[in-house]
Amino acid sequence: MVNQLLKAPEGPPSDVEQIKDKSNYLRGTLGEVMLDRISAGIPDDDNRLMKHHGSYLQDDRDLRNERQKQKLEPAYQFMLRVRMPGGVALPAQWLVMDELAQKYGNDTLKLTTRQTFQMHGILKWNMKKTIQEIHASMLDTIAACGDVNRNVMCNSNPFQSEIHSEVYDWSTKLSDYLLPRTRAYHEIWLDEEKVVGTAEMEEVEPMYGKLYLPRKFKIGIAVPPSNDIDVFSQDLGFIAIVEDDKLVGFNVAIGGGMGMSHGDKKTYPQLAKVIGFCMPDQILDVAEKVITIQRDYGNRSLRKNARFKYTVDRLGLETVKAELENRLGWSLEEAKKYHFDNNGDRYGWVKGIQGKWHFTLFVEGGRIADIDDYKLMTGIREIAKIHTGDFRLTANQNLIIANVSSQEKEKISKLIVQYGLTDGGHYTALRRSSMACVSLPTCGLAMAEAERYLPVLLDKIETIVDENGLRNEEITIRMTGCPNGCARHALGEIGFIGKAPGKYNMYLGAAFDGSRLSKMYRENIGEEEILRELRVLLSRYAKERQEEEHFGDFTVRAGIIKAVTDGTNFHD
């Protein structure tokens, strides 16, 4: 019966599927076009392949119109992401990324919502040198983008450091195990000699196959009670189960994803659903078999409906679970109890195990830069020079200076003060709970501002917050420049999705712990309307909320918004 239900959607393959098919396992003509100095850009087919190598070709949209008037090609540049499971980097690796951002990038680093570094402004002729220097630091950019498993996330909260090490190890094992096997990356960027006369090329990708996945695939591991990685937003989520201070295994959740398209009700954000429990040493097998189900039954005709969440919804959760267990050759155990209470970060100094300390910096928008009198990039650089622990990039775009000894803590504290680095304590809790995608000027998909605008909007919202005595009330607020969901907007208690320049769809009602989606409250509104609505909403919240009631829960209980129980009713 199960096999009768399992089939991929019919239809001709999408253009991207055809590009991958002809690419010779992600090589295309990248090796040749990257040597061309006539244009700073590359052909679109190669750009589609470039994603699998960790990069996108973009252009500076602030300059686009002027360059067009001057009959110049767009100001092309590359965005480059690093594969860094769990967001852990050594101080030496931080210094390499810092140096490369200044040497080849735009003098900034972006801490992404998937716990890794993102660089902007790299010119084509500097790409190979950049990737080689990243490789020399024991990092890489393989599969940081593209139709493969991307950077594996894991919990980074410092107060759980006794479990973090074990969970981090599993995130690293998953990341390595699920890497593409093609040598294209090594040949193109690292000058590895191509092996001549290789046997059947199908052996190159024993798991992914010649066409890889229908769309990107995301995995994350959360350790309750913290859901900082928003485990239900992942295609495949693992929830660590800890008993008697020991990791006994993981609950398995499948079918999450945040992206959608405006006006298309066949696209929607969706929360992953828990289907069972596995032992720690079974996690690699589970991940591989889930990925092969998506490989075989995902939509390769329509990319808007190609994510795993749509495969799960189309085939049915129980059908997918049965097929997973069939491929595993064993059954998942019944899911174990767990509890999440937040999806944010804990700021400032926190003491962990073995006398080690961790300091979480608030990094607005995840942007590491020296701006005006705030020398954030310089300050972290100086800390990295003396730091003997590690750095942890959080899923909320912040930075943890981790594993600091008591002796080292005093030196780092002095540098924090010297450069004015902050835990965000002088900001409202709302700002500390904010997140924004890059958006303009570099993202080609952006419809409105996000990273550059949210701080400006927060300046005005904070006035309303202060007027209502809510300065220390944590309310998650997230903004994206388009509906693709890079800042996980659908899990913000207040969410904004760019619709047009200066216009946003406003969403309310998500759960503070990341277990419920938001729902559209107002469509296509600008700043004036946003502030008018929030003035009423926050005033009501201050007066009518119940004890310890979060803002998202209040908007649902008060009937301001209907709870979204399933992604398919997100638009209703």
Coordinates of C-alpha atoms in Angstrom, one line a residue:
M1 CA 0.0 0.0 0.0
V2 CA 2.8 2.4 0.9
N3 CA 4.6 2.0 -2.5
Q4 CA 1.4 2.8 -4.3
L5 CA 1.2 6.2 -2.5
L6 CA 4.9 7.0 -3.3
K7 CA 5.5 8.9 -6.5
A8 CA 7.0 12.1 -7.6
P9 CA 4.9 14.8 -9.2
E10 CA 4.6 14.6 -13.0
G11 CA 5.9 17.3 -15.3
P12 CA 8.9 18.3 -17.2
P13 CA 12.1 19.0 -15.2
S14 CA 12.7 22.6 -14.2
D15 CA 15.5 24.6 -15.9
V16 CA 17.7 24.0 -12.8
E17 CA 17.3 20.3 -13.1
Q18 CA 18.5 20.4 -16.6
I19 CA 21.5 22.5 -15.7
K20 CA 22.5 20.0 -13.0
D21 CA 22.0 17.1 -15.4
K22 CA 24.4 18.7 -17.9
S23 CA 26.9 19.9 -15.3
N24 CA 29.1 16.9 -15.0
Y25 CA 28.6 16.8 -11.2
L26 CA 28.5 20.6 -10.5
R27 CA 31.5 21.5 -12.7
G28 CA 29.7 23.1 -15.7
T29 CA 32.1 25.7 -17.2
L30 CA 33.0 27.3 -13.9
G31 CA 36.7 26.5 -14.2
E32 CA 36.8 28.5 -17.5
V33 CA 34.4 31.4 -16.8
M34 CA 36.1 32.3 -13.5
L35 CA 39.3 33.0 -15.4
D36 CA 37.5 35.4 -17.8
R37 CA 38.4 39.0 -16.9
I38 CA 36.3 40.7 -19.6
S39 CA 33.2 40.6 -17.4
A40 CA 32.9 40.6 -13.6
G41 CA 29.9 38.3 -13.9
I42 CA 29.3 34.7 -15.0
P43 CA 26.6 33.0 -17.1
D44 CA 23.3 32.2 -15.3
D45 CA 23.8 28.4 -15.7
D46 CA 27.1 28.6 -13.9
N47 CA 25.7 30.8 -11.2
R48 CA 23.1 28.1 -10.5
L49 CA 25.9 25.6 -10.0
M50 CA 28.0 28.1 -8.1
K51 CA 25.6 27.8 -5.2
H52 CA 26.7 24.3 -4.5
H53 CA 30.2 25.7 -4.1
G54 CA 29.0 28.1 -1.4
S55 CA 28.5 31.3 -3.4
Y56 CA 26.0 33.4 -5.4
L57 CA 26.7 36.1 -7.9
Q58 CA 25.0 39.4 -6.9
D59 CA 25.3 43.0 -7.8
D60 CA 25.1 46.2 -5.8
R61 CA 21.5 47.3 -6.4
D62 CA 22.2 50.8 -5.0
L63 CA 24.3 51.4 -8.1
R64 CA 22.3 49.4 -10.6
N65 CA 20.3 52.3 -12.1
E66 CA 23.2 54.7 -12.4
R67 CA 25.4 52.0 -14.0
Q68 CA 22.7 51.2 -16.4
K69 CA 22.4 54.9 -17.4
Q70 CA 26.2 54.9 -18.0
K71 CA 25.8 51.7 -20.1
L72 CA 28.0 49.8 -17.7
E73 CA 27.4 46.2 -16.6
P74 CA 26.0 45.8 -13.1
A75 CA 28.4 46.1 -10.1
Y76 CA 28.8 42.3 -9.9
Q77 CA 30.2 40.8 -6.8
F78 CA 30.1 37.4 -5.1
M79 CA 28.6 36.5 -1.8
L80 CA 30.4 33.6 -0.1
R81 CA 29.3 31.4 2.8
V82 CA 31.3 29.1 4.9
R83 CA 30.3 25.6 6.0
M84 CA 30.8 25.6 9.7
P85 CA 28.5 23.0 11.5
G86 CA 27.2 24.3 14.9
G87 CA 28.7 27.7 14.3
V88 CA 32.0 26.9 16.1
A89 CA 35.2 28.7 14.9
L90 CA 38.6 28.9 16.4
P91 CA 40.2 32.3 17.1
A92 CA 42.7 31.7 14.3
Q93 CA 39.8 31.0 11.9
W94 CA 38.0 34.2 13.0
L95 CA 41.2 36.2 12.2
V96 CA 41.4 34.6 8.7
M97 CA 37.8 35.5 8.0
D98 CA 38.4 39.0 9.3
E99 CA 41.4 39.5 7.1
L100 CA 39.7 38.1 4.0
A101 CA 36.7 40.5 4.6
Q102 CA 39.1 43.4 4.5
K103 CA 41.4 42.1 1.7
Y104 CA 38.7 40.8 -0.7
G105 CA 35.3 41.6 0.7
N106 CA 33.4 44.8 1.8
D107 CA 35.2 45.2 5.2
T108 CA 32.3 43.4 7.0
L109 CA 31.3 39.9 8.0
K110 CA 27.7 38.8 8.3
L111 CA 26.8 36.3 11.0
T112 CA 24.0 34.3 9.3
T113 CA 20.8 32.7 10.8
R114 CA 22.4 29.3 10.1
Q115 CA 25.4 30.0 12.3
T116 CA 28.0 30.7 9.8
F117 CA 30.0 33.5 8.2
Q118 CA 28.9 35.2 5.0
M119 CA 31.1 37.6 3.1
H120 CA 29.9 40.1 0.5
G121 CA 31.7 42.2 -2.2
I122 CA 34.2 39.6 -3.5
L123 CA 35.2 40.2 -7.1
K124 CA 35.4 37.3 -9.5
W125 CA 39.1 37.3 -9.8
N126 CA 39.5 37.2 -6.0
M127 CA 37.2 34.2 -5.5
K128 CA 39.7 31.5 -5.9
K129 CA 42.3 33.1 -3.6
T130 CA 39.5 33.7 -1.0
I131 CA 38.4 30.1 -1.1
Q132 CA 41.9 28.8 -0.9
E133 CA 42.7 30.9 2.1
I134 CA 39.5 29.7 3.8
H135 CA 40.5 26.1 3.1
A136 CA 44.0 26.7 4.6
S137 CA 42.3 27.7 7.9
M138 CA 40.5 24.2 7.9
L139 CA 37.2 25.6 6.9
D140 CA 35.5 25.3 3.5
T141 CA 32.5 26.6 1.5
I142 CA 31.3 23.2 0.1
A143 CA 27.5 22.9 0.1
A144 CA 27.0 26.1 2.0
C145 CA 24.3 26.8 -0.6
G146 CA 22.6 24.8 -3.3
D147 CA 20.4 21.7 -3.7
V148 CA 22.1 19.7 -1.0
N149 CA 22.2 19.5 2.8
R150 CA 23.4 22.9 4.0
N151 CA 25.2 24.1 7.2
V152 CA 24.0 21.8 10.1
M153 CA 22.9 23.9 13.1
C154 CA 23.1 23.0 16.7
N155 CA 22.3 24.6 20.0
S156 CA 24.9 27.1 21.2
N157 CA 23.5 28.2 24.6
P158 CA 26.5 28.4 26.9
F159 CA 24.7 27.3 30.1
Q160 CA 24.3 23.9 28.4
S161 CA 28.0 23.4 27.7
E162 CA 28.1 19.9 29.2
I163 CA 25.8 18.7 26.5
H164 CA 26.9 21.2 23.8
S165 CA 30.2 19.3 23.0
E166 CA 28.4 16.1 22.3
V167 CA 25.6 17.7 20.2
Y168 CA 28.3 19.7 18.4
D169 CA 30.1 16.5 17.5
W170 CA 27.0 15.0 16.0
S171 CA 26.4 18.2 14.0
T172 CA 29.9 17.9 12.6
K173 CA 29.5 14.2 11.8
L174 CA 26.2 14.9 10.0
S175 CA 27.7 17.7 8.0
D176 CA 30.7 15.6 6.9
Y177 CA 28.6 12.5 6.2
L178 CA 26.1 14.4 4.0
L179 CA 28.6 16.3 1.9
P180 CA 28.5 15.9 -1.9
R181 CA 31.2 13.4 -3.1
T182 CA 32.0 15.1 -6.4
R183 CA 35.5 16.4 -6.6
A184 CA 34.4 19.5 -8.6
Y185 CA 35.0 21.9 -5.7
H186 CA 38.5 20.6 -5.2
E187 CA 39.4 20.7 -8.9
I188 CA 38.0 24.2 -9.6
W189 CA 39.1 26.0 -6.4
L190 CA 41.9 24.0 -4.9
D191 CA 43.7 22.9 -8.1
E192 CA 43.2 19.2 -7.5
E193 CA 44.1 17.1 -10.6
K194 CA 41.1 15.5 -12.2
V195 CA 41.3 11.7 -12.2
V196 CA 41.2 10.5 -15.8
G197 CA 39.4 7.3 -16.8
T198 CA 37.3 7.1 -13.6
A199 CA 34.7 4.3 -13.6
E200 CA 30.9 5.0 -13.7
M201 CA 30.4 8.6 -12.5
E202 CA 27.3 7.5 -10.6
E203 CA 29.7 6.3 -7.9
V204 CA 30.6 10.0 -7.3
E205 CA 27.3 10.7 -5.6
P206 CA 26.1 7.4 -3.9
M207 CA 23.5 9.3 -1.9
Y208 CA 22.5 12.4 -3.9
G209 CA 22.8 11.0 -7.4
K210 CA 23.5 12.9 -10.6
L211 CA 20.7 15.5 -10.0
Y212 CA 21.3 16.1 -6.3
L213 CA 18.1 17.2 -4.4
P214 CA 15.1 19.0 -5.8
R215 CA 15.8 22.0 -3.5
K216 CA 18.0 23.0 -0.5
F217 CA 17.8 20.8 2.6
K218 CA 18.3 22.1 6.2
I219 CA 19.1 20.2 9.4
G220 CA 19.3 21.4 13.0
I221 CA 19.7 20.0 16.4
A222 CA 18.1 21.6 19.5
V223 CA 18.7 20.9 23.2
P224 CA 15.7 21.6 25.3
P225 CA 14.7 23.9 26.9
S226 CA 16.4 26.1 24.4
N227 CA 15.1 26.2 20.8
D228 CA 17.5 28.8 19.6
I229 CA 18.0 27.0 16.3
D230 CA 14.2 27.0 15.6
V231 CA 14.2 23.2 15.2
F232 CA 10.7 23.2 13.7
S233 CA 11.8 25.4 10.8
Q234 CA 14.2 22.7 9.6
D235 CA 13.5 20.1 6.8
L236 CA 14.9 17.6 9.4
G237 CA 15.1 18.5 13.0
F238 CA 16.6 16.5 15.9
I239 CA 15.6 17.3 19.5
A240 CA 18.1 16.1 22.0
I241 CA 16.7 14.1 24.8
V242 CA 18.7 14.4 28.0
E243 CA 18.1 12.1 31.0
D244 CA 20.2 12.1 34.1
D245 CA 22.5 14.7 32.4
K246 CA 23.2 12.2 29.6
L247 CA 22.3 12.4 25.9
V248 CA 20.1 9.3 25.3
G249 CA 19.0 10.1 21.8
F250 CA 16.9 12.4 19.6
N251 CA 13.3 13.0 18.7
V252 CA 13.0 13.2 14.9
A253 CA 11.0 16.0 13.3
I254 CA 10.4 16.3 9.5
G255 CA 9.0 18.7 7.0
G256 CA 9.7 22.2 8.3
G257 CA 10.5 25.3 6.1
M258 CA 9.9 29.0 6.2
G259 CA 9.9 30.1 2.5
M260 CA 6.7 31.0 0.5
S261 CA 5.7 33.2 -2.4
H262 CA 3.5 36.3 -2.2
G263 CA 0.0 35.6 -3.5
D264 CA 0.6 31.8 -4.0
K265 CA -1.4 29.8 -1.6
K266 CA 0.3 26.6 -2.8
T267 CA 3.4 27.9 -1.0
Y268 CA 3.5 28.4 2.8
P269 CA 5.8 28.2 5.8
Q270 CA 5.4 24.9 7.7
L271 CA 6.5 23.5 11.0
A272 CA 8.3 20.2 11.2
K273 CA 6.3 17.4 12.9
V274 CA 7.8 14.9 15.4
I275 CA 7.6 11.3 14.1
G276 CA 9.6 9.3 16.7
F277 CA 12.9 8.8 18.5
C278 CA 16.3 7.4 17.6
M279 CA 19.5 6.6 19.4
P280 CA 22.5 8.9 19.0
D281 CA 24.4 6.4 16.8
Q282 CA 21.3 6.1 14.5
I283 CA 21.2 9.8 13.6
L284 CA 23.4 9.5 10.4
D285 CA 21.3 6.7 9.1
V286 CA 18.1 8.6 9.7
A287 CA 19.4 11.7 8.0
E288 CA 20.6 9.8 5.0
K289 CA 17.4 7.9 4.5
V290 CA 15.2 11.1 4.9
I291 CA 17.3 12.8 2.3
T292 CA 17.0 9.9 -0.2
I293 CA 13.2 10.1 0.2
Q294 CA 13.3 13.7 -0.8
R295 CA 15.7 12.9 -3.6
D296 CA 13.3 10.3 -5.0
Y297 CA 9.9 11.9 -4.4
G298 CA 10.5 15.7 -4.3
N299 CA 9.1 18.0 -7.0
R300 CA 11.7 18.4 -9.7
S301 CA 9.3 20.2 -12.1
L302 CA 8.2 23.2 -10.0
R303 CA 10.9 24.6 -7.7
K304 CA 8.4 26.6 -5.7
N305 CA 7.0 23.4 -4.4
A306 CA 10.2 21.4 -4.3
R307 CA 11.1 21.7 -0.6
F308 CA 10.7 18.6 1.6
K309 CA 7.8 20.1 3.5
Y310 CA 5.7 19.9 0.3
T311 CA 6.8 16.3 -0.3
V312 CA 5.7 15.4 3.3
D313 CA 2.3 17.2 2.9
R314 CA 1.7 15.7 -0.6
L315 CA 2.6 12.1 0.4
G316 CA 1.3 12.3 4.0
L317 CA 3.3 12.2 7.2
E318 CA 2.5 8.6 8.0
T319 CA 3.4 7.5 4.5
V320 CA 6.8 9.2 4.7
K321 CA 7.4 7.8 8.2
A322 CA 6.6 4.3 6.9
E323 CA 8.9 4.7 3.9
L324 CA 11.7 6.0 6.2
E325 CA 11.4 3.0 8.5
N326 CA 11.3 0.7 5.4
R327 CA 14.6 2.2 4.2
L328 CA 16.1 2.1 7.6
G329 CA 15.2 -1.6 8.2
W330 CA 14.1 -0.7 11.7
S331 CA 11.4 1.4 13.4
L332 CA 11.7 4.6 15.3
E333 CA 10.8 4.4 18.9
E334 CA 8.0 6.5 20.3
A335 CA 8.9 10.2 20.7
K336 CA 10.0 11.1 24.2
K337 CA 8.8 14.1 26.2
Y338 CA 10.6 17.5 25.9
H339 CA 9.9 21.1 26.7
F340 CA 11.1 24.3 25.0
D341 CA 10.7 27.7 26.7
N342 CA 12.4 30.1 24.3
N343 CA 14.2 30.5 21.0
G344 CA 16.5 33.4 22.0
D345 CA 20.0 33.9 23.3
R346 CA 21.3 34.5 26.8
Y347 CA 23.5 37.7 26.8
G348 CA 26.5 38.6 28.9
W349 CA 28.8 36.4 31.0
V350 CA 27.5 32.9 31.8
K351 CA 29.5 30.3 33.7
G352 CA 29.7 26.8 32.2
I353 CA 31.4 23.6 33.2
Q354 CA 35.1 23.1 34.2
G355 CA 35.3 26.7 35.4
K356 CA 34.9 28.1 31.8
W357 CA 33.0 31.3 31.0
H358 CA 31.1 32.4 28.0
F359 CA 30.2 35.9 26.9
T360 CA 27.3 36.5 24.4
L361 CA 27.6 39.7 22.4
F362 CA 24.6 41.3 20.9
V363 CA 25.3 41.9 17.2
E364 CA 22.5 43.8 15.6
G365 CA 21.5 42.3 12.3
G366 CA 24.5 39.9 12.6
R367 CA 26.7 42.5 10.9
I368 CA 30.4 42.6 12.1
A369 CA 31.7 46.0 11.1
D370 CA 33.4 49.1 12.3
I371 CA 30.7 51.8 12.0
D372 CA 31.3 55.4 13.1
D373 CA 32.5 55.2 16.7
Y374 CA 31.5 51.6 17.3
K375 CA 34.6 49.5 16.5
L376 CA 32.9 46.1 16.8
M377 CA 35.1 44.4 14.1
T378 CA 38.3 45.8 15.6
G379 CA 37.3 44.8 19.1
I380 CA 36.6 41.2 18.2
R381 CA 39.8 41.0 16.2
E382 CA 41.8 42.1 19.3
I383 CA 39.9 39.5 21.4
A384 CA 40.7 36.8 18.9
K385 CA 44.4 37.5 19.1
I386 CA 44.5 36.6 22.8
H387 CA 41.5 34.2 23.1
T388 CA 42.4 30.5 23.7
G389 CA 38.8 29.1 23.6
D390 CA 36.5 29.3 20.6
F391 CA 33.8 31.5 19.1
R392 CA 30.2 30.3 18.6
L393 CA 27.9 32.0 16.1
T394 CA 24.3 31.8 17.3
A395 CA 21.2 31.1 15.2
N396 CA 20.0 34.6 16.3
Q397 CA 23.0 36.3 14.6
N398 CA 24.9 36.9 17.8
L399 CA 28.4 35.9 18.9
I400 CA 29.5 33.9 21.9
I401 CA 33.1 34.3 23.1
A402 CA 33.2 30.8 24.5
N403 CA 35.3 28.6 26.8
V404 CA 37.1 31.5 28.5
S405 CA 39.3 30.6 31.5
S406 CA 39.0 32.6 34.7
Q407 CA 42.5 34.1 34.0
E408 CA 41.6 35.0 30.5
K409 CA 38.2 36.5 31.5
E410 CA 39.7 39.6 33.0
K411 CA 41.7 40.4 29.8
I412 CA 38.8 39.9 27.5
S413 CA 36.5 41.9 29.8
K414 CA 38.9 44.8 29.5
L415 CA 38.8 44.6 25.7
I416 CA 35.0 44.4 25.8
V417 CA 35.0 47.7 27.8
Q418 CA 37.8 49.3 25.7
Y419 CA 35.9 48.8 22.4
G420 CA 32.5 49.4 23.8
L421 CA 31.3 45.9 22.9
T422 CA 27.9 45.2 24.3
D423 CA 25.6 42.5 25.5
G424 CA 22.7 44.8 24.5
G425 CA 21.8 45.5 28.1
H426 CA 21.2 49.2 27.4
Y427 CA 18.7 48.3 24.6
T428 CA 15.2 47.1 24.9
A429 CA 14.6 43.4 25.1
L430 CA 12.6 43.8 21.9
R431 CA 15.8 44.9 20.0
R432 CA 17.8 42.1 21.6
S433 CA 15.2 39.7 20.2
S434 CA 15.3 41.1 16.7
M435 CA 16.6 39.5 13.5
A436 CA 16.9 40.6 9.9
C437 CA 18.1 39.1 6.6
V438 CA 20.7 41.0 4.5
S439 CA 18.2 42.1 1.8
L440 CA 19.2 45.3 -0.1
P441 CA 21.5 46.2 -1.6
T442 CA 23.1 42.9 -2.4
C443 CA 20.3 40.3 -2.4
G444 CA 18.7 39.9 -5.8
L445 CA 15.4 38.6 -4.4
A446 CA 14.8 41.6 -2.0
M447 CA 11.6 43.5 -2.5
A448 CA 12.2 45.9 0.5
E449 CA 14.9 46.8 3.0
A450 CA 15.5 44.6 6.1
E451 CA 18.9 44.7 7.8
R452 CA 19.4 48.4 7.0
Y453 CA 15.9 49.4 8.0
L454 CA 14.9 47.3 11.0
P455 CA 17.2 49.2 13.4
V456 CA 15.6 52.5 12.3
L457 CA 12.1 51.1 12.7
L458 CA 13.1 49.8 16.2
D459 CA 14.1 53.2 17.3
K460 CA 10.5 54.3 16.8
I461 CA 8.9 51.1 18.2
E462 CA 11.0 51.4 21.3
T463 CA 9.3 54.7 22.1
I464 CA 6.0 52.8 22.2
V465 CA 7.6 50.0 24.2
D466 CA 8.9 52.4 26.8
E467 CA 5.6 54.3 27.0
N468 CA 3.9 51.0 27.9
G469 CA 6.5 49.8 30.5
L470 CA 7.6 46.9 28.2
R471 CA 11.3 47.7 28.0
N472 CA 12.4 44.4 29.5
E473 CA 9.7 42.3 27.8
E474 CA 11.2 39.8 25.3
I475 CA 9.2 39.9 22.1
T476 CA 10.7 38.3 19.0
I477 CA 10.6 40.6 16.0
R478 CA 11.9 39.5 12.6
M479 CA 12.1 41.2 9.2
T480 CA 12.9 39.8 5.8
G481 CA 13.1 41.7 2.5
C482 CA 11.2 38.9 0.6
P483 CA 9.1 35.9 1.5
N484 CA 11.9 33.3 1.3
G485 CA 12.3 33.3 5.1
C486 CA 16.1 33.7 5.7
A487 CA 15.4 35.4 9.0
R488 CA 12.6 32.9 9.9
H489 CA 10.0 35.6 9.8
A490 CA 7.1 33.2 10.3
L491 CA 8.4 32.4 13.8
G492 CA 8.6 36.0 14.9
E493 CA 5.9 37.1 17.4
I494 CA 6.0 40.2 15.2
G495 CA 7.0 39.5 11.7
F496 CA 7.5 41.7 8.6
I497 CA 7.9 40.4 5.0
G498 CA 8.9 42.9 2.3
K499 CA 6.3 43.4 -0.4
A500 CA 7.6 46.5 -2.2
P501 CA 10.0 49.4 -1.3
G502 CA 8.9 50.7 2.1
K503 CA 5.9 48.2 2.2
Y504 CA 5.6 45.1 4.3
N505 CA 3.1 42.4 5.2
M506 CA 2.8 42.3 9.0
Y507 CA 2.4 39.0 10.9
L508 CA 1.5 38.2 14.5
G509 CA 0.9 35.3 16.7
A510 CA 4.0 33.0 16.6
A511 CA 4.9 31.2 19.8
F512 CA 7.9 32.5 21.9
D513 CA 9.4 29.0 21.9
G514 CA 9.2 28.6 18.1
S515 CA 6.3 26.0 18.2
R516 CA 3.6 28.0 16.4
L517 CA 3.6 30.0 13.1
S518 CA 2.5 33.6 12.8
K519 CA -0.4 34.7 10.7
M520 CA -0.9 37.7 8.4
Y521 CA -2.4 40.7 10.3
R522 CA -2.0 43.6 7.9
E523 CA -1.0 43.5 4.2
N524 CA 1.2 45.9 2.3
I525 CA 1.6 48.6 5.0
G526 CA 4.3 51.3 5.5
E527 CA 6.0 52.7 8.5
E528 CA 3.2 55.0 9.6
E529 CA 0.6 52.2 9.6
I530 CA 3.1 49.8 11.3
L531 CA 3.6 52.2 14.2
R532 CA -0.1 53.0 14.4
E533 CA -1.0 49.3 14.7
L534 CA 1.8 48.6 17.2
R535 CA 0.8 51.5 19.4
V536 CA -2.6 49.9 19.8
L537 CA -1.4 46.3 20.1
L538 CA 1.4 47.0 22.6
S539 CA -0.9 49.2 24.7
R540 CA -3.4 46.4 24.9
Y541 CA -0.8 43.8 25.7
A542 CA 0.6 45.9 28.6
K543 CA -2.9 46.3 30.1
E544 CA -4.6 43.0 29.3
R545 CA -1.9 40.3 29.4
Q546 CA -2.0 37.5 31.9
E547 CA 0.9 36.7 34.2
E548 CA 4.0 35.6 32.2
E549 CA 2.0 35.6 29.0
H550 CA 4.1 36.2 25.9
F551 CA 3.0 38.7 23.2
G552 CA 2.4 36.0 20.6
D553 CA 0.2 34.0 22.9
F554 CA -1.7 37.2 23.9
T555 CA -2.6 38.1 20.3
V556 CA -4.1 34.6 19.9
R557 CA -5.9 34.5 23.2
A558 CA -7.3 38.0 22.7
G559 CA -8.7 37.1 19.3
I560 CA -6.4 39.6 17.5
I561 CA -5.2 36.8 15.3
K562 CA -6.2 33.2 14.8
A563 CA -3.7 30.6 15.6
V564 CA -2.0 28.9 12.7
T565 CA -2.2 25.2 13.3
D566 CA -0.9 24.1 9.9
G567 CA 1.1 25.8 7.2
T568 CA -1.7 25.3 4.7
N569 CA -4.0 27.8 6.6
F570 CA -1.2 30.4 6.9
H571 CA -2.8 32.5 4.2
D572 CA -6.5 32.1 5.4

